[in-house]
Structure formats: C-alpha cells, structure tokens
Tab-separated table of C-alpha atoms in Angstrom:
chain	number	residue	atom	x	y	z
A	400	MET	CA	-218.784	-164.927	-151.299
A	401	LYS	CA	-217.353	-168.488	-151.418
A	402	GLU	CA	-217.764	-170.941	-154.186
A	403	GLY	CA	-220.559	-173.213	-154.863
A	404	ASN	CA	-219.632	-175.922	-152.313
A	405	ASP	CA	-220.278	-173.527	-149.582
A	406	TYR	CA	-224.130	-173.598	-150.464
A	407	ALA	CA	-226.850	-175.784	-149.293
A	408	ASP	CA	-228.582	-178.121	-151.656
A	409	GLU	CA	-231.284	-175.355	-152.370
A	410	GLN	CA	-228.502	-173.230	-153.815
A	411	THR	CA	-228.440	-170.816	-156.576
A	412	SER	CA	-225.682	-169.448	-158.735
A	413	PRO	CA	-223.576	-166.864	-156.768
A	414	ALA	CA	-223.945	-164.510	-159.837
A	415	THR	CA	-227.644	-164.340	-159.520
A	416	THR	CA	-228.151	-164.515	-155.659
A	417	THR	CA	-227.216	-161.498	-153.308
A	418	VAL	CA	-225.820	-161.948	-149.772
A	419	SER	CA	-228.814	-160.257	-148.328
A	420	ASN	CA	-231.025	-163.070	-149.730
A	421	MET	CA	-228.949	-165.781	-148.165
A	422	TRP	CA	-229.060	-167.226	-144.642
A	423	ARG	CA	-226.187	-169.198	-143.000
A	424	ILE	CA	-227.161	-172.495	-141.525
A	425	PRO	CA	-225.956	-172.480	-137.837
A	426	LEU	CA	-222.718	-174.416	-137.123
A	427	THR	CA	-221.896	-174.684	-140.752
A	428	SER	CA	-220.537	-172.611	-143.530
A	429	LYS	CA	-223.512	-173.583	-145.868
A	430	MET	CA	-225.729	-170.931	-147.112
A	431	ILE	CA	-229.406	-171.229	-148.062
A	432	ARG	CA	-231.967	-168.722	-149.475
A	433	THR	CA	-233.941	-166.850	-146.975
A	434	SER	CA	-237.133	-167.606	-148.904
A	435	ILE	CA	-236.545	-171.284	-148.709
A	436	VAL	CA	-235.892	-170.918	-144.860
A	437	ILE	CA	-239.158	-169.049	-144.414
A	438	ALA	CA	-240.999	-171.791	-146.406
A	439	TYR	CA	-239.627	-174.438	-143.986
A	440	SER	CA	-240.534	-172.336	-141.003
A	441	LEU	CA	-244.005	-171.862	-142.149
A	442	SER	CA	-244.325	-175.612	-142.578
A	443	VAL	CA	-243.095	-176.224	-139.078
A	444	LEU	CA	-245.531	-173.650	-137.637
A	445	TYR	CA	-248.398	-175.180	-139.415
A	446	ASN	CA	-247.581	-178.768	-138.391
A	447	VAL	CA	-247.323	-177.730	-134.694
A	448	SER	CA	-250.584	-175.953	-134.964
A	449	PHE	CA	-252.256	-178.699	-136.734
A	450	PHE	CA	-250.886	-181.489	-134.546
A	451	SER	CA	-251.841	-179.569	-131.452
A	452	GLN	CA	-255.406	-179.911	-132.495
A	453	MET	CA	-255.283	-183.578	-133.598
A	454	THR	CA	-253.581	-184.618	-130.266
A	455	MET	CA	-256.073	-182.909	-128.241
A	456	LEU	CA	-259.061	-184.526	-130.038
A	457	PRO	CA	-258.884	-187.953	-128.235
A	458	TYR	CA	-258.748	-186.373	-124.861
A	459	ILE	CA	-261.581	-184.234	-125.768
A	460	VAL	CA	-263.578	-187.363	-126.755
A	461	LYS	CA	-262.734	-189.055	-123.537
A	462	ARG	CA	-263.547	-186.143	-121.368
A	463	LEU	CA	-266.874	-185.533	-123.096
A	464	THR	CA	-267.652	-189.365	-122.976
A	465	ILE	CA	-268.157	-189.679	-126.746
A	466	SER	CA	-268.649	-193.274	-127.934
A	467	ASP	CA	-266.087	-194.966	-130.224
A	468	ILE	CA	-268.816	-194.947	-132.972
A	469	ASP	CA	-269.331	-191.231	-132.689
A	470	PHE	CA	-265.525	-190.770	-132.630
A	471	GLY	CA	-265.241	-192.765	-135.889
A	472	LEU	CA	-267.939	-190.873	-137.527
A	473	LEU	CA	-266.136	-187.669	-136.453
A	474	GLN	CA	-262.915	-188.871	-137.987
A	475	THR	CA	-264.833	-189.865	-141.173
A	476	PHE	CA	-266.348	-186.441	-141.487
A	477	PHE	CA	-262.945	-184.821	-141.212
A	478	GLY	CA	-261.594	-187.190	-143.912
A	479	VAL	CA	-264.501	-186.326	-146.144
A	480	MET	CA	-263.768	-182.580	-145.693
A	481	GLN	CA	-260.205	-183.224	-146.574
A	482	MET	CA	-260.855	-185.132	-149.632
A	483	LEU	CA	-263.450	-182.537	-150.866
A	484	GLY	CA	-261.283	-179.594	-149.979
A	485	GLY	CA	-257.917	-180.924	-151.577
A	486	PRO	CA	-258.957	-180.278	-155.324
A	487	LEU	CA	-260.784	-177.048	-154.331
A	488	TYR	CA	-257.734	-175.729	-152.470
A	489	GLY	CA	-255.528	-176.511	-155.336
A	490	TYR	CA	-257.967	-174.613	-157.672
A	491	LEU	CA	-257.776	-171.619	-155.333
A	492	ILE	CA	-253.961	-171.706	-155.282
A	493	ARG	CA	-254.164	-171.258	-158.971
A	494	ARG	CA	-256.753	-168.438	-158.742
A	495	ILE	CA	-255.790	-166.355	-155.860
A	496	GLY	CA	-252.064	-167.261	-155.619
A	497	ILE	CA	-249.990	-169.076	-153.044
A	498	ARG	CA	-249.605	-166.407	-150.506
A	499	SER	CA	-253.442	-165.783	-150.256
A	500	ALA	CA	-253.997	-169.634	-150.238
A	501	LEU	CA	-251.554	-170.019	-147.314
A	502	ILE	CA	-253.348	-167.269	-145.330
A	503	LEU	CA	-256.597	-168.979	-146.074
A	504	CYS	CA	-255.226	-172.371	-144.676
A	505	TYR	CA	-253.791	-170.750	-141.616
A	506	SER	CA	-256.977	-168.722	-141.021
A	507	CYS	CA	-259.098	-171.931	-141.248
A	508	THR	CA	-256.822	-173.631	-138.752
A	509	ILE	CA	-257.365	-170.666	-136.203
A	510	ALA	CA	-261.091	-171.126	-136.825
A	511	SER	CA	-260.988	-174.589	-136.151
A	512	SER	CA	-259.057	-174.391	-132.933
A	513	LEU	CA	-261.360	-171.714	-131.651
A	514	MET	CA	-264.492	-173.475	-132.569
A	515	THR	CA	-263.221	-176.731	-130.866
A	516	PHE	CA	-262.316	-174.777	-127.861
A	517	ALA	CA	-265.848	-173.262	-127.827
A	518	SER	CA	-267.460	-176.718	-128.150
A	519	MET	CA	-265.735	-177.721	-124.911
A	520	ALA	CA	-266.961	-174.815	-123.010
A	521	ARG	CA	-270.547	-175.232	-124.077
A	522	LEU	CA	-273.116	-176.679	-121.653
A	523	PRO	CA	-274.763	-178.812	-122.256
A	524	PHE	CA	-272.501	-180.444	-124.548
A	525	ASP	CA	-273.701	-180.859	-128.110
A	526	LYS	CA	-271.926	-183.301	-130.512
A	527	SER	CA	-272.897	-181.031	-133.529
A	528	SER	CA	-270.410	-178.456	-132.294
A	529	LEU	CA	-267.504	-180.691	-132.722
A	530	TYR	CA	-268.732	-181.441	-136.316
A	531	MET	CA	-268.881	-177.651	-136.816
A	532	SER	CA	-265.235	-177.244	-135.707
A	533	MET	CA	-264.247	-179.810	-138.475
A	534	LEU	CA	-265.697	-177.738	-141.292
A	535	PRO	CA	-262.750	-175.327	-141.576
A	536	SER	CA	-260.570	-178.403	-142.353
A	537	ILE	CA	-261.841	-178.324	-145.868
A	538	PHE	CA	-258.995	-175.695	-146.592
A	539	MET	CA	-256.568	-177.035	-143.982
A	540	HIS	CA	-254.014	-178.397	-146.516
A	541	GLY	CA	-250.702	-177.200	-145.277
A	542	GLN	CA	-248.559	-179.891	-146.868
A	543	GLN	CA	-250.040	-179.267	-150.298
A	544	GLY	CA	-249.720	-175.396	-149.864
A	545	HIS	CA	-246.080	-175.677	-148.646
A	546	GLN	CA	-245.231	-178.022	-151.517
A	547	THR	CA	-246.493	-175.582	-153.946
A	548	LEU	CA	-244.635	-172.826	-152.315
A	549	LEU	CA	-241.353	-174.670	-152.618
A	550	SER	CA	-242.184	-175.353	-156.331
A	551	ALA	CA	-242.636	-171.598	-156.784
A	552	LEU	CA	-239.224	-170.937	-154.973
A	553	THR	CA	-236.970	-173.636	-156.615
A	554	THR	CA	-235.919	-174.702	-160.076
A	555	PRO	CA	-236.897	-178.134	-161.401
A	556	GLY	CA	-234.236	-180.916	-160.745
A	557	LYS	CA	-231.921	-181.483	-157.932
A	558	GLU	CA	-232.825	-178.161	-156.140
A	559	ARG	CA	-236.539	-179.014	-156.013
A	560	THR	CA	-236.110	-182.664	-155.237
A	561	ASN	CA	-233.714	-181.869	-152.310
A	562	ALA	CA	-236.225	-179.094	-151.049
A	563	PHE	CA	-239.092	-181.544	-151.164
A	564	SER	CA	-237.115	-184.232	-149.251
A	565	ARG	CA	-236.362	-181.693	-146.464
A	566	MET	CA	-240.195	-181.221	-145.838
A	567	GLY	CA	-240.041	-184.618	-143.980
A	568	ILE	CA	-237.689	-182.922	-141.468
A	569	THR	CA	-240.213	-180.171	-140.979
A	570	PHE	CA	-242.864	-182.797	-140.254
A	571	GLY	CA	-240.546	-184.428	-137.637
A	572	LEU	CA	-239.961	-181.047	-136.014
A	573	GLY	CA	-243.576	-180.556	-135.793
A	574	PHE	CA	-243.879	-183.875	-133.826
A	575	ILE	CA	-241.286	-182.689	-131.436
A	576	PHE	CA	-242.263	-179.220	-130.731
A	577	THR	CA	-246.058	-180.019	-130.494
A	578	PRO	CA	-245.912	-182.047	-127.160
A	579	LEU	CA	-243.466	-179.451	-125.666
A	580	LEU	CA	-245.907	-176.549	-126.467
A	581	THR	CA	-248.998	-178.540	-125.368
A	582	THR	CA	-247.380	-179.592	-122.107
A	583	ILE	CA	-246.258	-176.093	-121.245
A	584	SER	CA	-249.782	-174.713	-122.089
A	585	ARG	CA	-251.379	-177.259	-119.890
A	586	LYS	CA	-249.066	-176.680	-116.898
A	587	LEU	CA	-249.373	-172.963	-117.149
A	588	PHE	CA	-253.001	-172.436	-117.890
A	589	THR	CA	-255.772	-175.150	-118.472
A	590	ASP	CA	-256.211	-178.573	-120.262
A	591	GLU	CA	-257.744	-176.771	-123.140
A	592	ALA	CA	-254.995	-174.150	-123.551
A	593	PRO	CA	-253.209	-176.004	-126.416
A	594	LEU	CA	-256.180	-175.139	-128.647
A	595	ILE	CA	-255.525	-171.308	-128.062
A	596	THR	CA	-251.823	-172.067	-128.516
A	597	SER	CA	-252.571	-173.690	-131.888
A	598	ALA	CA	-254.535	-170.468	-132.863
A	599	ILE	CA	-251.699	-168.189	-131.826
A	600	ILE	CA	-249.161	-170.146	-133.798
A	601	SER	CA	-251.299	-170.095	-136.991
A	602	ALA	CA	-251.642	-166.362	-136.503
A	603	ILE	CA	-247.794	-165.987	-136.301
A	604	ALA	CA	-247.752	-167.963	-139.613
A	605	ILE	CA	-250.053	-165.369	-141.228
A	606	TYR	CA	-247.927	-162.529	-139.999
A	607	ILE	CA	-244.731	-163.998	-141.567
A	608	VAL	CA	-246.556	-164.631	-144.839
A	609	VAL	CA	-247.891	-161.080	-145.001
A	610	VAL	CA	-244.642	-159.345	-143.876
A	611	TYR	CA	-241.724	-161.479	-144.904
A	612	LEU	CA	-242.701	-163.984	-147.533
A	613	ARG	CA	-241.389	-162.906	-151.049
A	614	LEU	CA	-241.933	-165.162	-154.044
A	615	GLU	CA	-238.749	-164.224	-155.867
A	616	LYS	CA	-237.509	-166.695	-158.610
A	617	PRO	CA	-234.062	-168.181	-158.046
A	618	ASN	CA	-232.787	-166.622	-161.243
A	619	ASP	CA	-234.746	-163.292	-160.622
A	620	ASP	CA	-235.548	-163.148	-164.491
A	621	LYS	CA	-238.564	-160.762	-164.545
A	622	GLU	CA	-239.223	-161.373	-168.115
A	623	GLU	CA	-239.194	-165.177	-167.709
A	624	MET	CA	-241.427	-164.801	-164.612
A	625	LYS	CA	-243.920	-162.650	-166.587
A	626	ASN	CA	-243.960	-165.316	-169.412
A	627	GLU	CA	-244.678	-167.989	-166.732
A	628	ASP	CA	-247.393	-166.026	-165.206
A	629	GLU	CA	-249.142	-165.573	-168.564
A	630	SER	CA	-248.790	-169.240	-169.516
A	631	GLU	CA	-250.158	-170.259	-166.026
A	632	LYS	CA	-253.269	-168.011	-166.495
A	633	LYS	CA	-253.962	-169.874	-169.658
A	634	ARG	CA	-254.024	-173.261	-168.004
A	635	LYS	CA	-257.365	-174.327	-166.677
A	636	VAL	CA	-258.084	-177.187	-164.242
A	637	THR	CA	-260.380	-179.513	-165.985
A	638	ILE	CA	-261.384	-183.168	-165.867
A	639	GLU	CA	-259.652	-183.487	-169.308
A	640	VAL	CA	-256.337	-182.188	-167.875
A	641	ILE	CA	-256.492	-184.427	-164.861
A	642	VAL	CA	-257.187	-187.345	-167.132
A	643	ASN	CA	-254.333	-186.404	-169.394
A	644	ILE	CA	-251.848	-186.215	-166.457
A	645	ALA	CA	-253.026	-189.621	-165.185
A	646	ARG	CA	-252.422	-191.089	-168.741
A	647	ARG	CA	-248.778	-190.178	-168.827
A	648	PRO	CA	-246.406	-193.093	-168.426
A	649	GLY	CA	-245.877	-193.987	-164.741
A	650	VAL	CA	-248.120	-191.297	-163.320
A	651	ALA	CA	-251.295	-193.449	-162.502
A	652	MET	CA	-249.127	-196.436	-161.307
A	653	THR	CA	-246.965	-194.255	-158.910
A	654	PHE	CA	-250.018	-192.604	-157.711
A	655	ALA	CA	-251.850	-195.802	-157.033
A	656	LYS	CA	-248.750	-197.499	-155.298
A	657	LYS	CA	-248.525	-194.341	-152.973
A	658	CYS	CA	-252.185	-194.323	-152.020
A	659	ALA	CA	-252.255	-198.224	-151.684
A	660	LEU	CA	-249.389	-198.180	-149.107
A	661	ILE	CA	-250.105	-195.000	-147.131
A	662	THR	CA	-253.863	-194.762	-146.968
A	663	PRO	CA	-254.184	-197.955	-144.729
A	664	MET	CA	-251.706	-196.614	-142.393
A	665	LEU	CA	-253.497	-193.225	-142.199
A	666	LEU	CA	-256.638	-194.958	-141.305
A	667	THR	CA	-254.842	-196.886	-138.538
A	668	ILE	CA	-253.094	-193.847	-137.271
A	669	SER	CA	-256.595	-192.221	-136.871
A	670	ILE	CA	-257.593	-194.581	-134.116
A	671	THR	CA	-254.384	-195.340	-132.385
A	672	GLN	CA	-254.485	-192.533	-129.940
A	673	ILE	CA	-257.905	-193.372	-128.666
A	674	TYR	CA	-256.849	-197.006	-128.429
A	675	MET	CA	-253.780	-196.443	-126.472
A	676	ILE	CA	-255.628	-194.118	-124.011
A	677	LYS	CA	-258.223	-196.774	-123.327
A	678	THR	CA	-255.877	-199.790	-123.380
A	679	PHE	CA	-252.741	-198.342	-121.706
A	680	GLN	CA	-254.401	-195.419	-119.669
A	681	LEU	CA	-251.992	-193.227	-121.715
A	682	THR	CA	-251.449	-189.903	-119.946
A	683	PRO	CA	-250.838	-186.566	-121.931
A	684	GLU	CA	-247.257	-186.726	-120.773
A	685	MET	CA	-246.721	-190.259	-122.004
A	686	ASN	CA	-248.443	-189.328	-125.242
A	687	SER	CA	-246.123	-186.361	-125.450
A	688	PHE	CA	-243.075	-188.578	-125.118
A	689	ILE	CA	-244.260	-190.841	-127.840
A	690	GLN	CA	-244.844	-187.923	-130.069
A	691	ILE	CA	-241.279	-186.654	-129.515
A	692	PHE	CA	-240.084	-190.232	-130.213
A	693	VAL	CA	-241.922	-190.262	-133.575
A	694	GLY	CA	-240.688	-186.871	-134.491
A	695	VAL	CA	-236.945	-187.968	-133.821
A	696	ILE	CA	-237.497	-191.076	-135.936
A	697	ILE	CA	-239.024	-189.152	-138.810
A	698	MET	CA	-236.223	-186.534	-138.782
A	699	PHE	CA	-233.486	-189.241	-138.746
A	700	ASN	CA	-235.256	-191.081	-141.627
A	701	ASN	CA	-235.554	-188.027	-143.727
A	702	GLY	CA	-232.321	-186.432	-142.872
A	703	PHE	CA	-230.054	-189.488	-143.174
A	704	VAL	CA	-231.647	-192.922	-143.875
A	705	VAL	CA	-233.724	-192.018	-146.983
A	706	VAL	CA	-230.804	-190.131	-148.427
A	707	TRP	CA	-228.404	-192.826	-147.977
A	708	LEU	CA	-230.893	-195.349	-149.444
A	709	ARG	CA	-231.586	-193.214	-152.536
A	710	GLN	CA	-227.915	-192.994	-153.393
A	711	ARG	CA	-227.611	-196.815	-153.547
A	712	PHE	CA	-231.080	-198.086	-154.728
A	713	ASN	CA	-233.539	-197.179	-157.616
A	714	GLU	CA	-236.984	-195.954	-157.002
A	715	GLU	CA	-238.808	-199.359	-157.737
A	716	PHE	CA	-236.614	-201.154	-155.063
A	717	LEU	CA	-237.178	-198.488	-152.554
A	718	LEU	CA	-241.092	-198.593	-153.065
A	719	THR	CA	-240.822	-202.355	-152.536
A	720	MET	CA	-238.757	-201.714	-149.359
A	721	GLY	CA	-241.221	-199.256	-148.107
A	722	ALA	CA	-244.078	-201.716	-148.576
A	723	THR	CA	-242.111	-204.299	-146.741
A	724	THR	CA	-241.641	-201.971	-143.790
A	725	PHE	CA	-245.312	-201.146	-143.811
A	726	LEU	CA	-246.274	-204.723	-143.771
A	727	ILE	CA	-243.984	-205.429	-140.661
A	728	GLY	CA	-245.570	-202.297	-138.934
A	729	ASN	CA	-249.066	-203.628	-139.627
A	730	VAL	CA	-248.146	-206.995	-138.270
A	731	LEU	CA	-246.813	-205.450	-135.161
A	732	HIS	CA	-250.015	-203.289	-134.802
A	733	THR	CA	-251.859	-206.494	-134.307
A	734	GLN	CA	-249.837	-207.156	-131.206
A	735	TRP	CA	-250.485	-204.077	-129.406
A	736	TYR	CA	-251.133	-205.731	-125.952
A	737	LYS	CA	-248.093	-204.249	-124.297
A	738	LEU	CA	-247.059	-200.605	-124.490
A	739	TRP	CA	-243.453	-201.526	-125.368
A	740	ILE	CA	-244.631	-203.159	-128.607
A	741	VAL	CA	-245.739	-199.555	-129.627
A	742	PHE	CA	-242.224	-198.330	-129.633
A	743	CYS	CA	-241.155	-201.325	-131.782
A	744	THR	CA	-243.896	-200.532	-134.290
A	745	ILE	CA	-242.996	-196.811	-134.819
A	746	PRO	CA	-239.670	-197.138	-136.572
A	747	PHE	CA	-241.121	-199.385	-139.151
A	748	THR	CA	-244.198	-197.231	-139.726
A	749	CYS	CA	-241.986	-194.074	-139.915
A	750	LEU	CA	-239.448	-195.560	-142.171
A	751	GLY	CA	-242.214	-196.832	-144.558
A	752	MET	CA	-243.988	-193.464	-144.779
A	753	SER	CA	-240.691	-191.685	-145.195
A	754	ILE	CA	-239.464	-193.896	-148.166
A	755	VAL	CA	-242.778	-194.284	-149.910
A	756	GLY	CA	-243.707	-190.536	-149.509
A	757	THR	CA	-240.347	-189.140	-150.562
A	758	VAL	CA	-239.742	-191.597	-153.568
A	759	ALA	CA	-243.413	-191.316	-154.856
A	760	ASP	CA	-243.465	-187.547	-154.613
A	761	SER	CA	-240.068	-187.303	-156.358
A	762	LEU	CA	-241.258	-189.639	-159.178
A	763	LEU	CA	-244.626	-187.738	-159.560
A	764	THR	CA	-242.798	-184.433	-159.565
A	765	SER	CA	-240.499	-185.573	-162.277
A	766	LEU	CA	-243.462	-186.838	-164.398
A	767	VAL	CA	-245.569	-183.531	-164.367
A	768	HIS	CA	-245.056	-179.959	-165.112
A	769	VAL	CA	-244.353	-177.533	-162.220
A	770	ASP	CA	-247.610	-175.806	-162.781
A	771	GLU	CA	-249.500	-179.063	-162.504
A	772	GLN	CA	-248.177	-179.735	-159.040
A	773	VAL	CA	-251.423	-178.160	-157.505
A	774	ILE	CA	-253.513	-180.574	-159.671
A	775	LYS	CA	-251.472	-183.621	-158.518
A	776	SER	CA	-251.066	-182.725	-154.855
A	777	PRO	CA	-254.796	-182.661	-153.756
A	778	LEU	CA	-255.509	-186.016	-155.330
A	779	GLU	CA	-252.983	-187.722	-152.908
A	780	PRO	CA	-253.854	-188.919	-149.499
A	781	ALA	CA	-254.902	-186.377	-147.174
A	782	ASP	CA	-252.510	-184.818	-144.683
A	783	ILE	CA	-252.304	-186.404	-141.448
C-alpha cells in the first residue's frame, strides 16, 4: 500500500485501514474508504429520487389546472411538514440509529411518489389527495441523514470537513442525473413514469443500506466505540440542551446568518418552476436542460471554486461574499422577462448557496460536539 499522499481527503492511517475497505477513485491513484463511497452514493440516489418528485410537481399542477394560490398552499404545507419533521427525525436518529433512520427516509420517499402517482390517476381529481402525498415528507430529510452518516464514518477535523464539502458534489450530481432519468422514463413509458422511477431509486437505496452499509469507525477501536455509544445513550435531546448549544459563542450568529441568506432563496426557488412554465412555456426537455446546467454549476462550485476560496479567505469574508452573490441573484430574479436572464442568474444563486452552505456548516460543525450534529441539522433550513 502506498503512503498517505495516495489517499483521498477522507483518508485514514494505512496501519488501521485494510485494502479491502478501500476503493480506488477512477483515473487516479487516490484511495477512499468504501463506507464513504456508499454514503455519497446514497446521497446521490436520494437527491435523484427527491428531485424527480419536485420537478414533476409543477407539471402536475398545470395538468390538473390547479390555481397558483392552491399551489402556494401546497408548497407551504410541504414546508410545514419539513419544519415539523426535522427535529423529530433528528430525535429518531438518536433513538433508532442512522441505518434505520435512512431506511425510514427512503421509505417515506417511496410512499410520497406512489401517493402522488395515485392522485393523478384518481378521477375526479381531489386536491386533498395531493396534500396527502405530502404527509410522508415529514421524514424526508436526506441531507440531514447523510450528514449524520458522514459524522459517524469520519473523524473530527479535516477529514469530516472535507467529507461535508463533497456533499455539494452529490447535490450537483442529483441535478444532472434527475433530468436524464425523467426524460428517459417519459420517452419509454408515460408522463407519470418519473414518479415510479423515483420510488424504484429509493428502493435501491434501501437495499444498499441493508446489504452494504457498515458503520465502522475509521480507527476501528471497538472499546472506544463502545464508550461513545454509552455516552450517546446518556445524552437526551431537551430544550435546555438546544438552548445551551445556541448560547455557545458563534453558534446562534452563524445559524442566523445561514438562515437569513438561504431561506429567502429557497422561497424563491419554490415558485420559479411554475413561473417559467407559464411565462416561457417551458417544456420538460428545456426544464431538464436547465437542471443539468444547475447541476454542473453546483459541482464546479463545490469541487473547485469553494475549495479555492477557502484556501485564501477567512469564513467571515466568505459569508459576506456569499451574501453579495445572493443579492446579485435576487436582483436578477426581478428581471426574468427573457429566458436568457435565467441562465445569467443561476451562477450567482448557486455560488451563493455553495459558499454560505459550506462555510456555515463547517463553522457550526466546529462549534458543536459530533453527537450534537443531529440536534443542529434539523434546525437549519429545510432541504430543497
């Protein structure tokens, strides 16, 4: 086995990691632990499944002639389910374990897809069936679950920070693969086929968790793992614990900055698809092209731009830079009279989200204990 410079950022000591637990990155000599690869793969699968549902929703609304007001209420209901479910999902992670929590997340994604599919086939159409399909979203917190999984698989410090920063790449891959799979599904079957595809992908994720996911620690120290498990059982999620975490220097301010910058953009994103469909008569094919464009930008930002910026500037400067790019993106949003302006807006929006999300998560992670990640995560803005 080669020396440490042949390992990826998520490396462990050669003395404590066997070759069978490592996976070689294609076209490079870098090695990465198999468990980390599985975690990233699960994140990509969930993102594709989740995005397949979300990108279908505006076309479902148009097909069923649902008013903008009803669509807004539907989105609000989804947001409420996400906010209520975040803390509850974090609590369940601690009670039933991350493997069972991930299976619950993927199962709810399957249920939501199938219920949405059933609501479209129901005649006469009843709006309540769409609301019912949103109920499983209370436990659809893939980002929270996968971040917790990475926390369990990595050691604090550079390894965990690098592992978290790569999550943005899985997010971008989700945007790229989603339109490809949904387009193929539509061409081969029906317009509703992407919902079934979404359910199948989540089922594959469940299979991977059950058969392949192993929660070995990087140092494989069984005695240390036992002590950590016992100390974790003693920890209880209470209001007092949450308040104490928020009172730590920098936690509340960093959390507030992240919410203040990202939440308005998430609210805008929730209506942009339906706006573009009505204003530009956006076809599913054109929508797919825009999603791929977004995915490429996100991957480029997280893989190169954010890494380059973090090597040269401190966190406070980067948060200010993120706020500035968000401001430019919001101003461009007000000028969406031509489709080409949309493509000018996307780079600023994606860069702002990449900078703020990565830097804020890194700061918050360094300010709280690893066992408190499941408390911190659900309090942040809901997943897109």
